Amino acid sequence: MLKIGNIEMKNNVVLAPMAGVCNPAFRLIAKEFGCGLVCAEMVSDKAILHGNKRTLEMLFVDEREKPLSLQIFGGDRESLVEAAKVVDKQTNADIIDINMGCPVPKVTKCDAGARWLLDPNKIYEMVSAVVDVVDKPVTVKMRIGWDSEHIYAVENAQAVERAGGSAVSVHGRTREQLYTGKANWDIIRDVKEAVSIPVIGNGDVVTPEDAQRMLEHTGCDGVMIGRGALGNPWMLYRTVHYLTTGELLADPTPREKMEVAIVHMDRLAKLKGEAVAVREMRKHLAWYLKGLPGAARVKDAIMEETSRDNMVHILEQYIVSLSEDGVQSGSKTAELKVTTV
């Protein structure tokens, strides 16, 4: 099991805080698919303090998602501390996570995100300042370094620990790599050996077997899954099951994928309204359809749609066409309780 501060998870599989993806609609599906901890997408400290409506909506936590980690980012100590106080006292998140891995220029130019990776002293100062004023456990998500010449993962993780951080998640790529190349699990192992707080490994985990290899190679306490879960929350369930029992469950059928995609869309609609939900679901449906037979023509059709009912009709017709073509769509990977709201 994974324990961060006083928060105990039922397993050590963690959903990564992906921007534009990890809203309550998707997080709840991840939780229903067995994920031990879900992480919300990062939120700007200054946007929290300015009371930005969209930002405050991003702080919403459905009780069914818990335990949940809410991630903030910023480069100014005073505003980061004040934003952390808001998350601590005015949300029902369980954990406050500080982002020091985001590679996007508009974030790093503000001395936030991955920019911290160059200065262990700043990490200590910022994290300790937050830890001192909040009651919730404070964690950090980081990359191994800024570039191949500046890899301070061990020093940075030790700074987090000295500052009172309760855990650190390590993505095995540098800021320069973005999401290309191969994640360096050796450095994640070095971090695990250098600190006593829980370490969660991240990077290149796209199958349950990858998760097992990550844990064995690094000795880390948890495994974080990001892009491997896009349009594929079954990856989370299959990983939990595999790590627990050693049994590798079958991939979901096309019908199962489309049924959950519709639940996902309906939850988004409840959160954001039909028009916004349908637009956002275009990218998600592209992920749900990835690798399925005849997916290209379905993607073309949904990219022009603005109606929820028309989207559902397209997906239902797609399933019918697969049945007519003899593609199996009735077997179940598991009895998963995914509600319709």
PDB file of N, CA and C in Angstrom, residues 154-187:
ATOM      1  N   VAL A 154      18.448  13.732  -7.362  1.00  0.00           N
ATOM      2  CA  VAL A 154      18.692  13.296  -5.983  1.00  0.00           C
ATOM      3  C   VAL A 154      18.723  14.492  -5.038  1.00  0.00           C
ATOM      4  N   GLU A 155      19.492  15.528  -5.407  1.00  0.00           N
ATOM      5  CA  GLU A 155      19.578  16.727  -4.565  1.00  0.00           C
ATOM      6  C   GLU A 155      18.216  17.392  -4.399  1.00  0.00           C
ATOM      7  N   ASN A 156      17.458  17.426  -5.475  1.00  0.00           N
ATOM      8  CA  ASN A 156      16.141  18.059  -5.419  1.00  0.00           C
ATOM      9  C   ASN A 156      15.183  17.274  -4.520  1.00  0.00           C
ATOM     10  N   ALA A 157      15.198  15.961  -4.640  1.00  0.00           N
ATOM     11  CA  ALA A 157      14.326  15.140  -3.796  1.00  0.00           C
ATOM     12  C   ALA A 157      14.734  15.245  -2.330  1.00  0.00           C
ATOM     13  N   GLN A 158      16.031  15.303  -2.082  1.00  0.00           N
ATOM     14  CA  GLN A 158      16.490  15.474  -0.703  1.00  0.00           C
ATOM     15  C   GLN A 158      16.061  16.828  -0.139  1.00  0.00           C
ATOM     16  N   ALA A 159      16.035  17.843  -0.990  1.00  0.00           N
ATOM     17  CA  ALA A 159      15.560  19.160  -0.558  1.00  0.00           C
ATOM     18  C   ALA A 159      14.084  19.103  -0.188  1.00  0.00           C
ATOM     19  N   VAL A 160      13.305  18.364  -0.974  1.00  0.00           N
ATOM     20  CA  VAL A 160      11.880  18.190  -0.673  1.00  0.00           C
ATOM     21  C   VAL A 160      11.721  17.516   0.682  1.00  0.00           C
ATOM     22  N   GLU A 161      12.503  16.480   0.921  1.00  0.00           N
ATOM     23  CA  GLU A 161      12.400  15.750   2.184  1.00  0.00           C
ATOM     24  C   GLU A 161      12.794  16.639   3.364  1.00  0.00           C
ATOM     25  N   ARG A 162      13.913  17.356   3.235  1.00  0.00           N
ATOM     26  CA  ARG A 162      14.351  18.248   4.319  1.00  0.00           C
ATOM     27  C   ARG A 162      13.319  19.325   4.622  1.00  0.00           C
ATOM     28  N   ALA A 163      12.603  19.742   3.593  1.00  0.00           N
ATOM     29  CA  ALA A 163      11.605  20.806   3.748  1.00  0.00           C
ATOM     30  C   ALA A 163      10.313  20.316   4.384  1.00  0.00           C
ATOM     31  N   GLY A 164      10.195  19.010   4.584  1.00  0.00           N
ATOM     32  CA  GLY A 164       8.989  18.473   5.201  1.00  0.00           C
ATOM     33  C   GLY A 164       8.000  17.894   4.221  1.00  0.00           C
ATOM     34  N   GLY A 165       8.405  17.749   2.953  1.00  0.00           N
ATOM     35  CA  GLY A 165       7.536  17.131   1.966  1.00  0.00           C
ATOM     36  C   GLY A 165       7.234  15.691   2.331  1.00  0.00           C
ATOM     37  N   SER A 166       6.035  15.243   2.011  1.00  0.00           N
ATOM     38  CA  SER A 166       5.600  13.902   2.421  1.00  0.00           C
ATOM     39  C   SER A 166       5.843  12.837   1.363  1.00  0.00           C
ATOM     40  N   ALA A 167       6.102  13.240   0.118  1.00  0.00           N
ATOM     41  CA  ALA A 167       6.381  12.284  -0.962  1.00  0.00           C
ATOM     42  C   ALA A 167       6.864  13.069  -2.172  1.00  0.00           C
ATOM     43  N   VAL A 168       7.499  12.360  -3.095  1.00  0.00           N
ATOM     44  CA  VAL A 168       7.927  12.987  -4.346  1.00  0.00           C
ATOM     45  C   VAL A 168       7.639  12.037  -5.493  1.00  0.00           C
ATOM     46  N   SER A 169       7.062  12.583  -6.570  1.00  0.00           N
ATOM     47  CA  SER A 169       6.837  11.826  -7.804  1.00  0.00           C
ATOM     48  C   SER A 169       7.899  12.248  -8.800  1.00  0.00           C
ATOM     49  N   VAL A 170       8.515  11.282  -9.465  1.00  0.00           N
ATOM     50  CA  VAL A 170       9.620  11.574 -10.370  1.00  0.00           C
ATOM     51  C   VAL A 170       9.318  11.054 -11.766  1.00  0.00           C
ATOM     52  N   HIS A 171       9.214  11.986 -12.720  1.00  0.00           N
ATOM     53  CA  HIS A 171       9.096  11.625 -14.131  1.00  0.00           C
ATOM     54  C   HIS A 171      10.516  11.463 -14.673  1.00  0.00           C
ATOM     55  N   GLY A 172      10.791  10.318 -15.268  1.00  0.00           N
ATOM     56  CA  GLY A 172      12.145   9.990 -15.668  1.00  0.00           C
ATOM     57  C   GLY A 172      12.656  10.661 -16.923  1.00  0.00           C
ATOM     58  N   ARG A 173      12.171  11.856 -17.226  1.00  0.00           N
ATOM     59  CA  ARG A 173      12.670  12.632 -18.362  1.00  0.00           C
ATOM     60  C   ARG A 173      13.097  14.016 -17.896  1.00  0.00           C
ATOM     61  N   THR A 174      13.949  14.650 -18.679  1.00  0.00           N
ATOM     62  CA  THR A 174      14.328  16.029 -18.406  1.00  0.00           C
ATOM     63  C   THR A 174      13.317  16.976 -19.026  1.00  0.00           C
ATOM     64  N   ARG A 175      13.404  18.233 -18.643  1.00  0.00           N
ATOM     65  CA  ARG A 175      12.555  19.254 -19.250  1.00  0.00           C
ATOM     66  C   ARG A 175      12.840  19.349 -20.744  1.00  0.00           C
ATOM     67  N   GLU A 176      14.105  19.228 -21.130  1.00  0.00           N
ATOM     68  CA  GLU A 176      14.491  19.321 -22.534  1.00  0.00           C
ATOM     69  C   GLU A 176      13.861  18.208 -23.378  1.00  0.00           C
ATOM     70  N   GLN A 177      13.700  17.034 -22.790  1.00  0.00           N
ATOM     71  CA  GLN A 177      13.116  15.907 -23.525  1.00  0.00           C
ATOM     72  C   GLN A 177      11.624  16.084 -23.789  1.00  0.00           C
ATOM     73  N   LEU A 178      10.971  16.894 -22.998  1.00  0.00           N
ATOM     74  CA  LEU A 178       9.509  16.988 -23.040  1.00  0.00           C
ATOM     75  C   LEU A 178       8.925  15.591 -22.854  1.00  0.00           C
ATOM     76  N   TYR A 179       8.254  15.056 -23.891  1.00  0.00           N
ATOM     77  CA  TYR A 179       7.682  13.709 -23.771  1.00  0.00           C
ATOM     78  C   TYR A 179       8.297  12.760 -24.792  1.00  0.00           C
ATOM     79  N   THR A 180       9.513  13.097 -25.261  1.00  0.00           N
ATOM     80  CA  THR A 180      10.186  12.275 -26.260  1.00  0.00           C
ATOM     81  C   THR A 180      11.260  11.413 -25.593  1.00  0.00           C
ATOM     82  N   GLY A 181      11.845  10.532 -26.400  1.00  0.00           N
ATOM     83  CA  GLY A 181      12.923   9.709 -25.879  1.00  0.00           C
ATOM     84  C   GLY A 181      12.439   8.721 -24.834  1.00  0.00           C
ATOM     85  N   LYS A 182      13.375   8.226 -24.071  1.00  0.00           N
ATOM     86  CA  LYS A 182      13.084   7.185 -23.082  1.00  0.00           C
ATOM     87  C   LYS A 182      13.224   7.724 -21.670  1.00  0.00           C
ATOM     88  N   ALA A 183      12.307   7.324 -20.803  1.00  0.00           N
ATOM     89  CA  ALA A 183      12.389   7.718 -19.393  1.00  0.00           C
ATOM     90  C   ALA A 183      13.529   6.961 -18.720  1.00  0.00           C
ATOM     91  N   ASN A 184      14.296   7.655 -17.903  1.00  0.00           N
ATOM     92  CA  ASN A 184      15.442   7.080 -17.212  1.00  0.00           C
ATOM     93  C   ASN A 184      15.008   6.561 -15.843  1.00  0.00           C
ATOM     94  N   TRP A 185      14.754   5.278 -15.770  1.00  0.00           N
ATOM     95  CA  TRP A 185      14.323   4.682 -14.507  1.00  0.00           C
ATOM     96  C   TRP A 185      15.480   4.543 -13.521  1.00  0.00           C
ATOM     97  N   ASP A 186      16.709   4.526 -14.019  1.00  0.00           N
ATOM     98  CA  ASP A 186      17.861   4.415 -13.125  1.00  0.00           C
ATOM     99  C   ASP A 186      17.918   5.592 -12.157  1.00  0.00           C
ATOM    100  N   ILE A 187      17.594   6.790 -12.663  1.00  0.00           N
ATOM    101  CA  ILE A 187      17.642   7.971 -11.795  1.00  0.00           C
ATOM    102  C   ILE A 187      16.498   7.945 -10.789  1.00  0.00           C
TER     103      ILE A 187
END
